[in-house]
Amino acid sequence: MRWSQFFIPTTKESPKDATAASHILMLRAGLIRQLAAGIYSYLPLGYRTLRKVAEIVRQEMNRAGAVELNMPVLQPVDLWEQTGRTAAMGDVLLRLRPIHSGDHSDWRSHTVLGPTHEEVVTEIARAYLNSYKQLPITLYQIQVKFRGEARPKSGVLRTREFLMKDAYSFDADTAGLDLSYQKMYDAYCRIFSRCGLPYVAVEADTGAIGGDVSHEFMVLTDAGEDTVAISESGDYAANTERATAFFDASHEATRPRSHTEQEPAEGEAPAEPLREVHTPGAGRVDDVCKLLGTAPAQMIKTLIYTGTYPTNPSNATQPSNATQPSNATQPSNATRPSNATRPSPDRKGGVSSQSAPATDIAPTIRLVVLVRGDHEINEIKLRKAAEAACGQMGLTLELADPRTIEGLTGAAVGFAGPQGLAARFRQGDLLLIDRDVTRMRSAASGANRTDYHVTGVTPGRDFPLETPPGAAFVVAVADIRMVVDGDRSPTGSGAPIRLKTAIEVGHVFKLGTKYSQSMDATFLTREGKPHPFVMGCYGIGVNRIIAAAIESNHDANGIIWPLSIAPFEVLIVALDPKDEHVMQTAASLHDQLEAAGAEALLDDRDERAGFKFKDADLIGIPLRVVVGKKSLADGVVEFSRRRDGEKRLLAPAAAVAEVLSQRTP
RNA sequence: CGGGGUGUAGCUCAGCCUGGUUUAGAGCGCCUGGUUCGGGACCAGGAGGUCGCAGGUUCAAAUCCUGUCACCCCGACCA
């Protein structure tokens, strides 16, 4: 390919608000062009790389035995109702608008742009996979996806339209799923290695997609939006959404000595007595520490949440300002009784009204949450712990408003403490205690009196660690905090955990029967009994691979493509294109390399040398041959690699041989 | 969704606060001619803008006001 006949709109400048290296370089190198927020065109150079990445993915998926198909972008919303994910996806699900608003007879009213394809693929499985003999099978596609991202950012890292490889495995049982999962996991490792990505696989939360086991494939770079916890010895790696720190459960030093929060076991406690201290205006941990002369690790942070159960999972009655479109109103198939397999045709939430018996009693509860002053609450863990504690799924948590807090604690926001609070609990309220808090003695906390704190707070004595017999509220101890840098690996190795930001390029899930059950997708077992498919799903963000590859392969001058995904493998720069000898030699090199199967780009533009070198560095083609008048007079050309820039003078024929040997190591 | 910011030439931006000497500017890029020619050259000339859109105030609006749309940033949210 000749540069002069191709289309590579490079620029010297980039928008000020592009901060991620990959974003800046993709714009400057002419790989992409933004059309709207989170919507990009792939220009010829960028598209070549996109196709190369997709091809690597395809090869490895095929190698792993997966079978490619293509599913529609346009999907009937009815399918999403069957799995309850219209509500779960919320605004992320893009819907078509009817021509006349409110016209339900218009097909557009019932059609969405697919953000993922679990429902569609399960529908296919339901139709055609009837027997255990057809299992296992993994289907995949490489296809555009649409999501109503509230805030696209960082160029191609977070967009409303993107290319994704999504695969779905169908097995007869969980043992089969384990195998299918492992195959995909291994394929992912090969894919990311081949793409030149320094990746790490971490344990992950399953989020709205559901399922139990999940791993994310992460590329460590500051441009990422995720934070992962990785132990220094490498024996533990997890997304901080899920990461947990070492906790020595054998320590029984501070088990509760009293079940009744009102009566501390006197005489038995060597801990200091409670003492109130005037701390005017100090509502934040740091301020209080200064006043009390203590450290955040010696404080108990008391946060009040309100929890709401799903009263109606259809979108009809959602409060307009209910900021949680996520899993809030997802009907929990797990807890639904025997009608689970019946698809719900109704759009008014009739099914779900049967699923939450406690709903009528307490649609809203209050949660008092305790963590150490130097720890932060992990709301994902918190929600799971809360759901476990009250036996209700689909809980929505929000930090309580000041009125609720004052009503519960009798003090202004910032002065809440656990001691004595239990007496103020209502039916259904929760006291959730981070397990690290149970190890504290004589801690400081709010006094439940404005402008006062207390010292000497001791778990078990001053507040209960278990639900007192006959109490209307529930007390639970759990791991509900974010890990912090320096925590120890939960494996017990003692290795310190470090937190790093990362780009998620792939995600694998064990779904189990979540979708097959709710969609009634079954096969017949050897015994002739219907059984729901045991499913897994596996995603790769193709565009993100490109961004991640650039993040981890660039320098001050531009991109340094890994050979495997470079838009071209070799760039021949004709320095004096008007010089016939130079141009002939360069063209001949280019033709020979192409004939040998190499992807060659010939810079035949009539530009100054410096200009062309800058462009060459910017677009980052890994191999380079420079043909110039001077060196050609000596019968040589210059071979170099973008990565190290080391020049070697070679005869043209030798340069061809060198390039060809470099591309097949 | 909450908070903040920005819309002026293909790109990056100045001008706006304090309305009128601004015929709306600069740099980059583009076109023409010339000089250059191994790390984003120089000189001369030139093309290119409904100042996001719609109202309003005013003798007069890129500039002030209102509305609206778009984009960006922080947060919330997020397979």
Short mmCIF file of N, CA and C in Angstrom, two decimals, chain A residues 407-530:
data_model
loop_
_atom_site.label_atom_id
_atom_site.label_comp_id
_atom_site.label_asym_id
_atom_site.label_seq_id
_atom_site.Cartn_x
_atom_site.Cartn_y
_atom_site.Cartn_z
N GLY A 407 -33.23 11.14 62.84
CA GLY A 407 -34.31 10.40 63.48
C GLY A 407 -33.81 9.17 64.20
N LEU A 408 -32.80 8.53 63.64
CA LEU A 408 -32.30 7.30 64.23
C LEU A 408 -31.31 7.57 65.35
N THR A 409 -30.42 8.53 65.14
CA THR A 409 -29.34 8.72 66.10
C THR A 409 -29.64 9.82 67.10
N GLY A 410 -30.57 10.68 66.75
CA GLY A 410 -30.85 11.80 67.63
C GLY A 410 -29.77 12.86 67.56
N ALA A 411 -28.91 12.76 66.55
CA ALA A 411 -27.83 13.73 66.44
C ALA A 411 -27.67 14.14 64.98
N ALA A 412 -26.92 15.20 64.78
CA ALA A 412 -26.66 15.66 63.42
C ALA A 412 -25.78 14.64 62.70
N VAL A 413 -25.79 14.75 61.39
CA VAL A 413 -24.96 13.87 60.59
C VAL A 413 -23.50 14.04 61.00
N GLY A 414 -22.79 12.93 61.18
CA GLY A 414 -21.39 13.02 61.55
C GLY A 414 -21.14 12.66 63.01
N PHE A 415 -22.22 12.44 63.75
CA PHE A 415 -22.05 12.13 65.17
C PHE A 415 -22.74 10.83 65.56
N ALA A 416 -22.88 9.93 64.58
CA ALA A 416 -23.51 8.65 64.85
C ALA A 416 -22.50 7.68 65.46
N GLY A 417 -22.98 6.85 66.33
CA GLY A 417 -22.13 5.82 66.92
C GLY A 417 -22.98 4.60 67.20
N PRO A 418 -22.37 3.45 67.33
CA PRO A 418 -23.14 2.21 67.48
C PRO A 418 -23.69 1.99 68.88
N GLN A 419 -23.07 2.58 69.90
CA GLN A 419 -23.45 2.25 71.27
C GLN A 419 -24.86 2.76 71.58
N GLY A 420 -25.66 1.85 72.06
CA GLY A 420 -27.00 2.23 72.48
C GLY A 420 -27.99 2.38 71.34
N LEU A 421 -27.52 2.28 70.13
CA LEU A 421 -28.42 2.51 68.99
C LEU A 421 -29.50 1.44 68.89
N ALA A 422 -29.18 0.25 69.32
CA ALA A 422 -30.10 -0.86 69.13
C ALA A 422 -31.46 -0.57 69.74
N ALA A 423 -31.46 0.20 70.81
CA ALA A 423 -32.71 0.52 71.48
C ALA A 423 -33.63 1.33 70.57
N ARG A 424 -33.03 1.96 69.57
CA ARG A 424 -33.82 2.82 68.70
C ARG A 424 -34.24 2.13 67.41
N PHE A 425 -33.81 0.86 67.25
CA PHE A 425 -34.13 0.15 66.01
C PHE A 425 -35.60 -0.14 65.88
N ARG A 426 -36.03 -0.18 64.61
CA ARG A 426 -37.40 -0.58 64.31
C ARG A 426 -37.37 -1.99 63.75
N GLN A 427 -38.54 -2.54 63.61
CA GLN A 427 -38.70 -3.84 62.96
C GLN A 427 -37.97 -3.86 61.61
N GLY A 428 -37.08 -4.85 61.46
CA GLY A 428 -36.46 -5.03 60.15
C GLY A 428 -35.16 -4.28 59.96
N ASP A 429 -34.82 -3.40 60.87
CA ASP A 429 -33.56 -2.67 60.73
C ASP A 429 -32.38 -3.61 60.87
N LEU A 430 -31.27 -3.19 60.30
CA LEU A 430 -30.08 -4.03 60.30
C LEU A 430 -28.91 -3.31 60.94
N LEU A 431 -28.14 -4.05 61.71
CA LEU A 431 -26.85 -3.55 62.16
C LEU A 431 -25.80 -4.43 61.50
N LEU A 432 -25.04 -3.86 60.59
CA LEU A 432 -24.03 -4.62 59.86
C LEU A 432 -22.65 -4.16 60.28
N ILE A 433 -21.87 -5.11 60.76
CA ILE A 433 -20.58 -4.78 61.34
C ILE A 433 -19.47 -5.41 60.52
N ASP A 434 -18.54 -4.59 60.07
CA ASP A 434 -17.40 -5.17 59.38
C ASP A 434 -16.60 -6.01 60.36
N ARG A 435 -16.13 -7.14 59.88
CA ARG A 435 -15.48 -8.08 60.82
C ARG A 435 -14.27 -7.47 61.50
N ASP A 436 -13.60 -6.53 60.81
CA ASP A 436 -12.43 -5.92 61.45
C ASP A 436 -12.83 -5.08 62.67
N VAL A 437 -14.06 -4.60 62.67
CA VAL A 437 -14.52 -3.80 63.81
C VAL A 437 -14.61 -4.66 65.06
N THR A 438 -14.89 -5.94 64.86
CA THR A 438 -15.06 -6.82 66.04
C THR A 438 -13.75 -6.96 66.80
N ARG A 439 -12.64 -6.61 66.18
CA ARG A 439 -11.33 -6.72 66.84
C ARG A 439 -10.94 -5.47 67.60
N MET A 440 -11.79 -4.47 67.50
CA MET A 440 -11.39 -3.20 68.10
C MET A 440 -11.73 -3.18 69.59
N ARG A 441 -10.92 -2.44 70.34
CA ARG A 441 -11.18 -2.25 71.76
C ARG A 441 -11.05 -0.77 72.06
N SER A 442 -11.89 -0.29 72.90
CA SER A 442 -11.80 1.11 73.33
C SER A 442 -11.65 2.06 72.16
N ALA A 443 -12.55 1.92 71.23
CA ALA A 443 -12.50 2.76 70.04
C ALA A 443 -13.25 4.06 70.27
N ALA A 444 -13.06 4.98 69.32
CA ALA A 444 -13.81 6.23 69.37
C ALA A 444 -14.92 6.18 68.33
N SER A 445 -16.01 6.85 68.65
CA SER A 445 -17.08 6.93 67.66
C SER A 445 -18.00 8.08 68.03
N GLY A 446 -18.98 8.31 67.17
CA GLY A 446 -19.92 9.36 67.46
C GLY A 446 -20.74 9.03 68.70
N ALA A 447 -21.23 10.08 69.38
CA ALA A 447 -21.93 9.88 70.65
C ALA A 447 -23.44 9.85 70.49
N ASN A 448 -23.91 9.97 69.22
CA ASN A 448 -25.35 10.11 68.99
C ASN A 448 -25.87 11.35 69.70
N ARG A 449 -25.01 12.33 69.78
CA ARG A 449 -25.36 13.61 70.37
C ARG A 449 -24.53 14.63 69.61
N THR A 450 -25.20 15.61 69.06
CA THR A 450 -24.51 16.55 68.19
C THR A 450 -23.34 17.20 68.91
N ASP A 451 -22.21 17.25 68.21
CA ASP A 451 -20.98 17.85 68.71
C ASP A 451 -20.32 17.04 69.84
N TYR A 452 -20.67 15.77 69.93
CA TYR A 452 -19.99 14.92 70.93
C TYR A 452 -19.57 13.59 70.31
N HIS A 453 -18.43 13.10 70.75
CA HIS A 453 -18.00 11.75 70.42
C HIS A 453 -17.78 10.99 71.72
N VAL A 454 -17.62 9.68 71.59
CA VAL A 454 -17.31 8.89 72.77
C VAL A 454 -16.02 8.12 72.54
N THR A 455 -15.31 7.84 73.61
CA THR A 455 -14.15 6.95 73.55
C THR A 455 -14.47 5.74 74.41
N GLY A 456 -13.66 4.72 74.24
CA GLY A 456 -13.85 3.53 75.05
C GLY A 456 -14.91 2.58 74.51
N VAL A 457 -15.31 2.79 73.27
CA VAL A 457 -16.34 1.92 72.70
C VAL A 457 -15.76 0.53 72.46
N THR A 458 -16.41 -0.48 72.96
CA THR A 458 -15.93 -1.84 72.79
C THR A 458 -17.03 -2.74 72.26
N PRO A 459 -16.72 -3.37 71.13
CA PRO A 459 -17.71 -4.26 70.51
C PRO A 459 -18.15 -5.36 71.47
N GLY A 460 -19.38 -5.71 71.43
CA GLY A 460 -19.87 -6.77 72.30
C GLY A 460 -20.35 -6.22 73.63
N ARG A 461 -19.65 -5.22 74.11
CA ARG A 461 -20.07 -4.62 75.37
C ARG A 461 -21.02 -3.46 75.11
N ASP A 462 -20.63 -2.64 74.13
CA ASP A 462 -21.40 -1.41 73.90
C ASP A 462 -22.39 -1.53 72.75
N PHE A 463 -22.21 -2.55 71.95
CA PHE A 463 -23.22 -2.85 70.94
C PHE A 463 -23.13 -4.33 70.63
N PRO A 464 -24.23 -4.93 70.20
CA PRO A 464 -24.28 -6.39 70.04
C PRO A 464 -23.55 -6.82 68.77
N LEU A 465 -22.98 -8.03 68.82
CA LEU A 465 -22.33 -8.62 67.66
C LEU A 465 -23.17 -9.76 67.08
N GLU A 466 -24.26 -10.05 67.74
CA GLU A 466 -25.19 -11.05 67.22
C GLU A 466 -26.59 -10.52 67.45
N THR A 467 -27.52 -11.07 66.71
CA THR A 467 -28.89 -10.66 66.92
C THR A 467 -29.34 -11.13 68.30
N PRO A 468 -29.73 -10.18 69.16
CA PRO A 468 -30.18 -10.59 70.49
C PRO A 468 -31.45 -11.44 70.36
N PRO A 469 -31.61 -12.43 71.21
CA PRO A 469 -32.80 -13.28 71.16
C PRO A 469 -34.06 -12.42 71.24
N GLY A 470 -34.97 -12.70 70.32
CA GLY A 470 -36.25 -12.00 70.35
C GLY A 470 -36.23 -10.60 69.80
N ALA A 471 -35.07 -10.16 69.29
CA ALA A 471 -35.00 -8.80 68.78
C ALA A 471 -35.71 -8.69 67.45
N ALA A 472 -36.24 -7.52 67.17
CA ALA A 472 -36.94 -7.29 65.90
C ALA A 472 -35.96 -6.91 64.81
N PHE A 473 -34.77 -6.54 65.22
CA PHE A 473 -33.77 -6.16 64.22
C PHE A 473 -32.75 -7.29 64.08
N VAL A 474 -31.87 -7.13 63.11
CA VAL A 474 -30.90 -8.18 62.82
C VAL A 474 -29.49 -7.61 62.92
N VAL A 475 -28.62 -8.37 63.54
CA VAL A 475 -27.22 -7.97 63.63
C VAL A 475 -26.39 -8.97 62.84
N ALA A 476 -25.47 -8.51 62.03
CA ALA A 476 -24.62 -9.43 61.28
C ALA A 476 -23.21 -8.88 61.19
N VAL A 477 -22.25 -9.78 61.25
CA VAL A 477 -20.85 -9.43 61.06
C VAL A 477 -20.42 -9.99 59.72
N ALA A 478 -19.77 -9.19 58.92
CA ALA A 478 -19.35 -9.66 57.60
C ALA A 478 -18.19 -8.81 57.11
N ASP A 479 -17.59 -9.27 56.04
CA ASP A 479 -16.57 -8.47 55.36
C ASP A 479 -17.30 -7.51 54.43
N ILE A 480 -17.33 -6.26 54.79
CA ILE A 480 -18.09 -5.30 53.98
C ILE A 480 -17.25 -4.10 53.59
N ARG A 481 -15.93 -4.23 53.70
CA ARG A 481 -15.12 -3.06 53.40
C ARG A 481 -14.30 -3.25 52.12
N MET A 482 -13.85 -2.14 51.57
CA MET A 482 -12.91 -2.16 50.47
C MET A 482 -11.55 -2.58 51.01
N VAL A 483 -10.81 -3.33 50.22
CA VAL A 483 -9.44 -3.60 50.64
C VAL A 483 -8.65 -2.30 50.48
N VAL A 484 -7.60 -2.18 51.23
CA VAL A 484 -6.73 -1.01 51.10
C VAL A 484 -5.32 -1.49 50.79
N ASP A 485 -4.57 -0.60 50.17
CA ASP A 485 -3.19 -0.90 49.86
C ASP A 485 -2.46 -1.28 51.14
N GLY A 486 -1.77 -2.39 51.12
CA GLY A 486 -1.05 -2.82 52.31
C GLY A 486 -1.76 -3.92 53.08
N ASP A 487 -3.04 -4.16 52.77
CA ASP A 487 -3.72 -5.32 53.36
C ASP A 487 -2.95 -6.58 53.00
N ARG A 488 -3.17 -7.64 53.79
CA ARG A 488 -2.47 -8.89 53.50
C ARG A 488 -3.32 -9.78 52.60
N SER A 489 -2.65 -10.55 51.79
CA SER A 489 -3.34 -11.48 50.90
C SER A 489 -4.22 -12.44 51.70
N PRO A 490 -5.44 -12.67 51.24
CA PRO A 490 -6.36 -13.54 51.97
C PRO A 490 -5.93 -15.00 51.92
N THR A 491 -4.95 -15.31 51.11
CA THR A 491 -4.47 -16.69 51.07
C THR A 491 -3.74 -17.05 52.35
N GLY A 492 -3.37 -16.03 53.13
CA GLY A 492 -2.66 -16.31 54.35
C GLY A 492 -1.15 -16.30 54.16
N SER A 493 -0.71 -15.98 52.95
CA SER A 493 0.73 -15.98 52.67
C SER A 493 1.42 -14.80 53.33
N GLY A 494 0.62 -13.81 53.72
CA GLY A 494 1.22 -12.63 54.34
C GLY A 494 1.69 -11.60 53.34
N ALA A 495 1.58 -11.92 52.06
CA ALA A 495 2.03 -10.97 51.05
C ALA A 495 1.13 -9.74 51.05
N PRO A 496 1.74 -8.55 50.99
CA PRO A 496 0.92 -7.33 50.98
C PRO A 496 0.20 -7.15 49.65
N ILE A 497 -0.99 -6.57 49.75
CA ILE A 497 -1.80 -6.31 48.57
C ILE A 497 -1.53 -4.90 48.07
N ARG A 498 -1.40 -4.77 46.78
CA ARG A 498 -1.27 -3.44 46.17
C ARG A 498 -2.49 -3.17 45.30
N LEU A 499 -2.93 -1.91 45.27
CA LEU A 499 -4.07 -1.53 44.43
C LEU A 499 -3.56 -0.88 43.15
N LYS A 500 -4.11 -1.30 42.03
CA LYS A 500 -3.69 -0.73 40.75
C LYS A 500 -4.90 -0.51 39.86
N THR A 501 -4.83 0.54 39.05
CA THR A 501 -5.93 0.75 38.11
C THR A 501 -5.68 -0.06 36.85
N ALA A 502 -6.76 -0.43 36.21
CA ALA A 502 -6.64 -1.34 35.08
C ALA A 502 -7.79 -1.17 34.11
N ILE A 503 -7.53 -1.60 32.88
CA ILE A 503 -8.58 -1.66 31.86
C ILE A 503 -9.08 -3.09 31.79
N GLU A 504 -10.39 -3.25 31.86
CA GLU A 504 -10.97 -4.58 31.71
C GLU A 504 -11.11 -4.88 30.22
N VAL A 505 -10.39 -5.89 29.76
CA VAL A 505 -10.48 -6.24 28.33
C VAL A 505 -11.29 -7.51 28.10
N GLY A 506 -11.48 -8.28 29.16
CA GLY A 506 -12.25 -9.50 28.99
C GLY A 506 -12.89 -9.91 30.30
N HIS A 507 -13.97 -10.66 30.18
CA HIS A 507 -14.69 -11.06 31.39
C HIS A 507 -15.32 -12.42 31.12
N VAL A 508 -15.08 -13.35 32.01
CA VAL A 508 -15.72 -14.66 31.85
C VAL A 508 -16.59 -14.96 33.08
N PHE A 509 -17.75 -15.55 32.82
CA PHE A 509 -18.71 -15.80 33.90
C PHE A 509 -19.18 -17.25 33.86
N LYS A 510 -19.37 -17.81 35.02
CA LYS A 510 -20.18 -19.02 35.09
C LYS A 510 -21.59 -18.57 35.43
N LEU A 511 -22.48 -18.73 34.49
CA LEU A 511 -23.83 -18.24 34.70
C LEU A 511 -24.71 -19.24 35.44
N GLY A 512 -24.43 -20.51 35.21
CA GLY A 512 -25.32 -21.52 35.76
C GLY A 512 -26.61 -21.56 34.97
N THR A 513 -27.72 -21.65 35.67
CA THR A 513 -29.01 -21.81 34.98
C THR A 513 -29.87 -20.56 35.06
N LYS A 514 -29.26 -19.46 35.42
CA LYS A 514 -30.03 -18.22 35.58
C LYS A 514 -30.89 -17.91 34.34
N TYR A 515 -30.28 -17.97 33.18
CA TYR A 515 -31.03 -17.61 31.98
C TYR A 515 -31.85 -18.79 31.44
N SER A 516 -31.25 -19.96 31.45
CA SER A 516 -31.98 -21.11 30.91
C SER A 516 -33.24 -21.36 31.73
N GLN A 517 -33.15 -21.14 33.03
CA GLN A 517 -34.32 -21.37 33.87
C GLN A 517 -35.41 -20.34 33.61
N SER A 518 -35.02 -19.08 33.61
CA SER A 518 -36.06 -18.07 33.46
C SER A 518 -36.63 -18.07 32.05
N MET A 519 -35.89 -18.64 31.10
CA MET A 519 -36.42 -18.69 29.74
C MET A 519 -36.91 -20.08 29.37
N ASP A 520 -36.90 -20.96 30.37
CA ASP A 520 -37.40 -22.31 30.14
C ASP A 520 -36.65 -23.01 28.99
N ALA A 521 -35.33 -22.86 29.01
CA ALA A 521 -34.51 -23.49 27.96
C ALA A 521 -33.92 -24.78 28.52
N THR A 522 -34.45 -25.88 28.08
CA THR A 522 -34.04 -27.16 28.64
C THR A 522 -33.66 -28.15 27.55
N PHE A 523 -32.93 -29.17 27.95
CA PHE A 523 -32.62 -30.30 27.08
C PHE A 523 -33.04 -31.56 27.82
N LEU A 524 -33.08 -32.66 27.10
CA LEU A 524 -33.44 -33.92 27.75
C LEU A 524 -32.18 -34.66 28.17
N THR A 525 -32.14 -35.06 29.43
CA THR A 525 -30.99 -35.82 29.92
C THR A 525 -31.07 -37.25 29.43
N ARG A 526 -30.02 -37.99 29.71
CA ARG A 526 -29.99 -39.40 29.35
C ARG A 526 -31.21 -40.13 29.92
N GLU A 527 -31.66 -39.65 31.05
CA GLU A 527 -32.83 -40.28 31.69
C GLU A 527 -34.14 -39.78 31.09
N GLY A 528 -34.04 -38.90 30.10
CA GLY A 528 -35.25 -38.41 29.46
C GLY A 528 -35.96 -37.32 30.23
N LYS A 529 -35.24 -36.70 31.15
CA LYS A 529 -35.86 -35.63 31.94
C LYS A 529 -35.38 -34.26 31.44
N PRO A 530 -36.27 -33.30 31.39
CA PRO A 530 -35.83 -31.96 30.97
C PRO A 530 -34.93 -31.33 32.03
#
